[in-house]
Amino acid sequence: MNPLRIIETFNLIAGKLFSFFVFIGMAIVVYEVIARYVFNAPSVWAPGYTQRVFAVYFILIGAYTLIKGGHVRVDVLLNTRSPRWNAFADMINYVALAIWTTALTYEAWFYFLDAWEFNELDASALRHPMWPVNLALLIGTALILIQGLSGLVASTTQFINPKQQSKG
């Protein structure tokens, strides 16, 4: 099987699985609203968990969103010219994405490692460990990086041979 297709398939499956985190976050919000306004008994834990769940959701579906074309793009410059121009513009975007996600993944590794080694806790009253969120950041940025590199290869192929249908 084509390595680019394997990467895309993996990220599509991962994105669909991680997308269910939104329901966990919604359930916490609904619980908190009912506890606060119906029973006048707000929780200490719900705001922190809501932030964590939505942060993990947001970063872990990044590669899926990239595949689906859901990230912000400047359509005035993209998809308005020849397939070769579009492939060139995508190549530039993917190079910029690769630089950014490489740096972010590199830093995320150290954030995770420090949080794990020093048992870093957040500033909330419940003092949650920070390593799970930092691990999600590491995994999410690595998935975006890998998907971006896959897109770079696909758009480079499309630029070299514009008649070949390639998906970026």
PDB file of C-alpha atoms in Angstrom:
ATOM      1  CA  MET A   1       0.000   0.000   0.000  1.00  0.00           C
ATOM      2  CA  ASN A   2       1.109   3.564  -0.721  1.00  0.00           C
ATOM      3  CA  PRO A   3       2.816   5.142   2.344  1.00  0.00           C
ATOM      4  CA  LEU A   4       0.947   8.419   1.781  1.00  0.00           C
ATOM      5  CA  ARG A   5      -2.350   6.531   1.797  1.00  0.00           C
ATOM      6  CA  ILE A   6      -1.350   4.714   5.009  1.00  0.00           C
ATOM      7  CA  ILE A   7      -0.576   8.022   6.742  1.00  0.00           C
ATOM      8  CA  GLU A   8      -3.841   9.544   5.540  1.00  0.00           C
ATOM      9  CA  THR A   9      -5.882   6.506   6.556  1.00  0.00           C
ATOM     10  CA  PHE A  10      -4.288   6.442  10.001  1.00  0.00           C
ATOM     11  CA  ASN A  11      -4.963  10.155  10.535  1.00  0.00           C
ATOM     12  CA  LEU A  12      -8.544   9.831   9.286  1.00  0.00           C
ATOM     13  CA  ILE A  13      -9.229   6.992  11.729  1.00  0.00           C
ATOM     14  CA  ALA A  14      -7.453   8.794  14.588  1.00  0.00           C
ATOM     15  CA  GLY A  15      -9.347  12.011  13.855  1.00  0.00           C
ATOM     16  CA  LYS A  16     -12.693  10.231  13.852  1.00  0.00           C
ATOM     17  CA  LEU A  17     -11.865   8.534  17.160  1.00  0.00           C
ATOM     18  CA  PHE A  18     -10.593  11.729  18.798  1.00  0.00           C
ATOM     19  CA  SER A  19     -13.631  13.641  17.547  1.00  0.00           C
ATOM     20  CA  PHE A  20     -15.694  11.854  20.187  1.00  0.00           C
ATOM     21  CA  PHE A  21     -13.852  13.863  22.845  1.00  0.00           C
ATOM     22  CA  VAL A  22     -16.199  16.722  22.000  1.00  0.00           C
ATOM     23  CA  PHE A  23     -19.069  14.687  23.474  1.00  0.00           C
ATOM     24  CA  ILE A  24     -17.143  14.132  26.692  1.00  0.00           C
ATOM     25  CA  GLY A  25     -16.528  17.876  26.916  1.00  0.00           C
ATOM     26  CA  MET A  26     -20.183  18.612  26.193  1.00  0.00           C
ATOM     27  CA  ALA A  27     -21.291  16.169  28.886  1.00  0.00           C
ATOM     28  CA  ILE A  28     -19.076  17.903  31.451  1.00  0.00           C
ATOM     29  CA  VAL A  29     -20.448  21.311  30.460  1.00  0.00           C
ATOM     30  CA  VAL A  30     -24.049  20.088  30.661  1.00  0.00           C
ATOM     31  CA  TYR A  31     -23.364  18.493  34.036  1.00  0.00           C
ATOM     32  CA  GLU A  32     -21.837  21.738  35.323  1.00  0.00           C
ATOM     33  CA  VAL A  33     -24.729  23.866  34.061  1.00  0.00           C
ATOM     34  CA  ILE A  34     -27.297  21.590  35.708  1.00  0.00           C
ATOM     35  CA  ALA A  35     -25.301  21.351  38.947  1.00  0.00           C
ATOM     36  CA  ARG A  36     -24.791  25.108  39.060  1.00  0.00           C
ATOM     37  CA  TYR A  37     -28.186  26.444  37.998  1.00  0.00           C
ATOM     38  CA  VAL A  38     -30.593  23.673  38.964  1.00  0.00           C
ATOM     39  CA  PHE A  39     -29.023  22.421  42.191  1.00  0.00           C
ATOM     40  CA  ASN A  40     -26.988  25.543  43.082  1.00  0.00           C
ATOM     41  CA  ALA A  41     -23.975  23.261  43.602  1.00  0.00           C
ATOM     42  CA  PRO A  42     -21.208  24.090  41.124  1.00  0.00           C
ATOM     43  CA  SER A  43     -18.270  21.735  40.968  1.00  0.00           C
ATOM     44  CA  VAL A  44     -14.622  22.549  41.484  1.00  0.00           C
ATOM     45  CA  TRP A  45     -13.456  20.052  38.881  1.00  0.00           C
ATOM     46  CA  ALA A  46     -15.661  20.711  35.820  1.00  0.00           C
ATOM     47  CA  PRO A  47     -14.019  23.892  34.485  1.00  0.00           C
ATOM     48  CA  GLY A  48     -10.536  22.340  34.553  1.00  0.00           C
ATOM     49  CA  TYR A  49     -11.663  19.099  32.960  1.00  0.00           C
ATOM     50  CA  THR A  50     -13.604  20.988  30.300  1.00  0.00           C
ATOM     51  CA  GLN A  51     -10.463  22.913  29.358  1.00  0.00           C
ATOM     52  CA  ARG A  52      -8.391  19.747  29.267  1.00  0.00           C
ATOM     53  CA  VAL A  53     -10.863  17.710  27.226  1.00  0.00           C
ATOM     54  CA  PHE A  54     -11.389  20.450  24.646  1.00  0.00           C
ATOM     55  CA  ALA A  55      -7.634  21.160  24.438  1.00  0.00           C
ATOM     56  CA  VAL A  56      -6.928  17.478  23.796  1.00  0.00           C
ATOM     57  CA  TYR A  57      -9.787  17.321  21.283  1.00  0.00           C
ATOM     58  CA  PHE A  58      -8.579  20.412  19.455  1.00  0.00           C
ATOM     59  CA  ILE A  59      -4.963  19.310  19.049  1.00  0.00           C
ATOM     60  CA  LEU A  60      -5.627  15.640  18.296  1.00  0.00           C
ATOM     61  CA  ILE A  61      -7.977  16.338  15.380  1.00  0.00           C
ATOM     62  CA  GLY A  62      -5.503  18.720  13.709  1.00  0.00           C
ATOM     63  CA  ALA A  63      -4.199  16.172  11.174  1.00  0.00           C
ATOM     64  CA  TYR A  64      -7.761  15.088  10.343  1.00  0.00           C
ATOM     65  CA  THR A  65      -8.722  18.729   9.817  1.00  0.00           C
ATOM     66  CA  LEU A  66      -5.697  19.159   7.535  1.00  0.00           C
ATOM     67  CA  ILE A  67      -6.787  16.205   5.395  1.00  0.00           C
ATOM     68  CA  LYS A  68     -10.333  17.555   5.161  1.00  0.00           C
ATOM     69  CA  GLY A  69      -9.120  21.048   4.201  1.00  0.00           C
ATOM     70  CA  GLY A  70     -10.579  22.614   7.326  1.00  0.00           C
ATOM     71  CA  HIS A  71      -7.638  24.828   8.252  1.00  0.00           C
ATOM     72  CA  VAL A  72      -7.607  28.496   7.291  1.00  0.00           C
ATOM     73  CA  ARG A  73      -6.437  29.102   3.720  1.00  0.00           C
ATOM     74  CA  VAL A  74      -6.193  32.129   1.473  1.00  0.00           C
ATOM     75  CA  ASP A  75      -8.456  31.002  -1.368  1.00  0.00           C
ATOM     76  CA  VAL A  76      -7.724  34.124  -3.407  1.00  0.00           C
ATOM     77  CA  LEU A  77      -4.252  32.714  -4.016  1.00  0.00           C
ATOM     78  CA  LEU A  78      -5.155  29.032  -3.936  1.00  0.00           C
ATOM     79  CA  ASN A  79      -7.379  26.982  -6.217  1.00  0.00           C
ATOM     80  CA  THR A  80      -7.871  29.878  -8.638  1.00  0.00           C
ATOM     81  CA  ARG A  81      -5.179  29.019 -11.151  1.00  0.00           C
ATOM     82  CA  SER A  82      -3.699  25.993 -12.866  1.00  0.00           C
ATOM     83  CA  PRO A  83      -3.232  22.679 -11.047  1.00  0.00           C
ATOM     84  CA  ARG A  84       0.515  23.242 -11.203  1.00  0.00           C
ATOM     85  CA  TRP A  85       0.217  26.672  -9.525  1.00  0.00           C
ATOM     86  CA  ASN A  86      -2.042  25.180  -6.846  1.00  0.00           C
ATOM     87  CA  ALA A  87       0.485  22.403  -6.229  1.00  0.00           C
ATOM     88  CA  PHE A  88       3.278  24.996  -5.932  1.00  0.00           C
ATOM     89  CA  ALA A  89       1.252  27.080  -3.469  1.00  0.00           C
ATOM     90  CA  ASP A  90       0.475  23.932  -1.465  1.00  0.00           C
ATOM     91  CA  MET A  91       4.181  23.063  -1.420  1.00  0.00           C
ATOM     92  CA  ILE A  92       4.989  26.456   0.103  1.00  0.00           C
ATOM     93  CA  ASN A  93       2.210  26.036   2.679  1.00  0.00           C
ATOM     94  CA  TYR A  94       3.347  22.525   3.588  1.00  0.00           C
ATOM     95  CA  VAL A  95       6.978  23.648   3.993  1.00  0.00           C
ATOM     96  CA  ALA A  96       5.834  26.416   6.366  1.00  0.00           C
ATOM     97  CA  LEU A  97       3.632  23.916   8.204  1.00  0.00           C
ATOM     98  CA  ALA A  98       6.524  21.441   8.471  1.00  0.00           C
ATOM     99  CA  ILE A  99       8.825  24.081   9.938  1.00  0.00           C
ATOM    100  CA  TRP A 100       6.205  25.193  12.468  1.00  0.00           C
ATOM    101  CA  THR A 101       5.110  21.695  13.507  1.00  0.00           C
ATOM    102  CA  THR A 102       8.702  20.450  13.725  1.00  0.00           C
ATOM    103  CA  ALA A 103       9.497  23.219  16.195  1.00  0.00           C
ATOM    104  CA  LEU A 104       6.258  22.658  18.095  1.00  0.00           C
ATOM    105  CA  THR A 105       6.729  18.879  18.246  1.00  0.00           C
ATOM    106  CA  TYR A 106      10.308  19.341  19.419  1.00  0.00           C
ATOM    107  CA  GLU A 107       9.216  21.688  22.208  1.00  0.00           C
ATOM    108  CA  ALA A 108       6.207  19.496  23.064  1.00  0.00           C
ATOM    109  CA  TRP A 109       8.591  16.610  23.730  1.00  0.00           C
ATOM    110  CA  PHE A 110      10.397  18.659  26.361  1.00  0.00           C
ATOM    111  CA  TYR A 111       7.133  19.948  27.868  1.00  0.00           C
ATOM    112  CA  PHE A 112       5.954  16.354  28.212  1.00  0.00           C
ATOM    113  CA  LEU A 113       9.288  15.108  29.542  1.00  0.00           C
ATOM    114  CA  ASP A 114       9.520  17.866  32.177  1.00  0.00           C
ATOM    115  CA  ALA A 115       5.917  17.370  33.263  1.00  0.00           C
ATOM    116  CA  TRP A 116       6.480  13.624  33.570  1.00  0.00           C
ATOM    117  CA  GLU A 117       9.856  13.749  35.321  1.00  0.00           C
ATOM    118  CA  PHE A 118       8.980  16.519  37.763  1.00  0.00           C
ATOM    119  CA  ASN A 119       5.332  15.527  38.245  1.00  0.00           C
ATOM    120  CA  GLU A 120       4.281  19.021  37.161  1.00  0.00           C
ATOM    121  CA  LEU A 121       0.837  20.007  38.414  1.00  0.00           C
ATOM    122  CA  ASP A 122      -1.485  22.715  37.152  1.00  0.00           C
ATOM    123  CA  ALA A 123      -2.432  25.780  39.183  1.00  0.00           C
ATOM    124  CA  SER A 124      -6.009  24.673  39.843  1.00  0.00           C
ATOM    125  CA  ALA A 125      -7.300  23.731  43.268  1.00  0.00           C
ATOM    126  CA  LEU A 126      -7.258  20.042  42.302  1.00  0.00           C
ATOM    127  CA  ARG A 127      -3.604  20.139  41.147  1.00  0.00           C
ATOM    128  CA  HIS A 128      -4.008  17.910  38.079  1.00  0.00           C
ATOM    129  CA  PRO A 129      -0.892  16.435  36.495  1.00  0.00           C
ATOM    130  CA  MET A 130       0.172  18.264  33.334  1.00  0.00           C
ATOM    131  CA  TRP A 131       1.730  15.321  31.496  1.00  0.00           C
ATOM    132  CA  PRO A 132      -1.499  14.044  29.853  1.00  0.00           C
ATOM    133  CA  VAL A 133      -2.159  17.389  28.158  1.00  0.00           C
ATOM    134  CA  ASN A 134       1.496  17.731  27.173  1.00  0.00           C
ATOM    135  CA  LEU A 135       1.439  14.188  25.771  1.00  0.00           C
ATOM    136  CA  ALA A 136      -1.628  15.084  23.701  1.00  0.00           C
ATOM    137  CA  LEU A 137       0.228  18.161  22.411  1.00  0.00           C
ATOM    138  CA  LEU A 138       3.194  15.987  21.443  1.00  0.00           C
ATOM    139  CA  ILE A 139       1.064  13.384  19.674  1.00  0.00           C
ATOM    140  CA  GLY A 140      -1.166  15.947  17.982  1.00  0.00           C
ATOM    141  CA  THR A 141       1.673  18.053  16.601  1.00  0.00           C
ATOM    142  CA  ALA A 142       3.532  14.925  15.455  1.00  0.00           C
ATOM    143  CA  LEU A 143       0.416  13.737  13.582  1.00  0.00           C
ATOM    144  CA  ILE A 144       0.033  17.147  11.927  1.00  0.00           C
ATOM    145  CA  LEU A 145       3.729  17.119  11.004  1.00  0.00           C
ATOM    146  CA  ILE A 146       3.515  13.659   9.465  1.00  0.00           C
ATOM    147  CA  GLN A 147       0.345  14.565   7.562  1.00  0.00           C
ATOM    148  CA  GLY A 148       1.944  17.820   6.397  1.00  0.00           C
ATOM    149  CA  LEU A 149       5.015  15.972   5.110  1.00  0.00           C
ATOM    150  CA  SER A 150       2.707  13.563   3.330  1.00  0.00           C
ATOM    151  CA  GLY A 151       0.907  16.524   1.767  1.00  0.00           C
ATOM    152  CA  LEU A 152       4.251  18.039   0.749  1.00  0.00           C
ATOM    153  CA  VAL A 153       5.220  14.834  -1.086  1.00  0.00           C
ATOM    154  CA  ALA A 154       1.805  14.685  -2.759  1.00  0.00           C
ATOM    155  CA  SER A 155       1.860  18.334  -3.875  1.00  0.00           C
ATOM    156  CA  THR A 156       5.465  18.015  -5.085  1.00  0.00           C
ATOM    157  CA  THR A 157       4.403  15.027  -7.159  1.00  0.00           C
ATOM    158  CA  GLN A 158       1.454  17.042  -8.471  1.00  0.00           C
ATOM    159  CA  PHE A 159       3.780  19.971  -9.305  1.00  0.00           C
ATOM    160  CA  ILE A 160       6.217  17.739 -11.196  1.00  0.00           C
ATOM    161  CA  ASN A 161       3.462  15.873 -13.011  1.00  0.00           C
ATOM    162  CA  PRO A 162       0.305  18.055 -13.005  1.00  0.00           C
ATOM    163  CA  LYS A 163      -1.682  15.521 -15.051  1.00  0.00           C
ATOM    164  CA  GLN A 164      -1.357  12.941 -12.310  1.00  0.00           C
ATOM    165  CA  GLN A 165      -4.187  13.203  -9.804  1.00  0.00           C
ATOM    166  CA  SER A 166      -2.596  13.525  -6.431  1.00  0.00           C
ATOM    167  CA  LYS A 167      -4.295  14.269  -3.124  1.00  0.00           C
ATOM    168  CA  GLY A 168      -2.498  16.656  -0.717  1.00  0.00           C
TER     169      GLY A 168
END
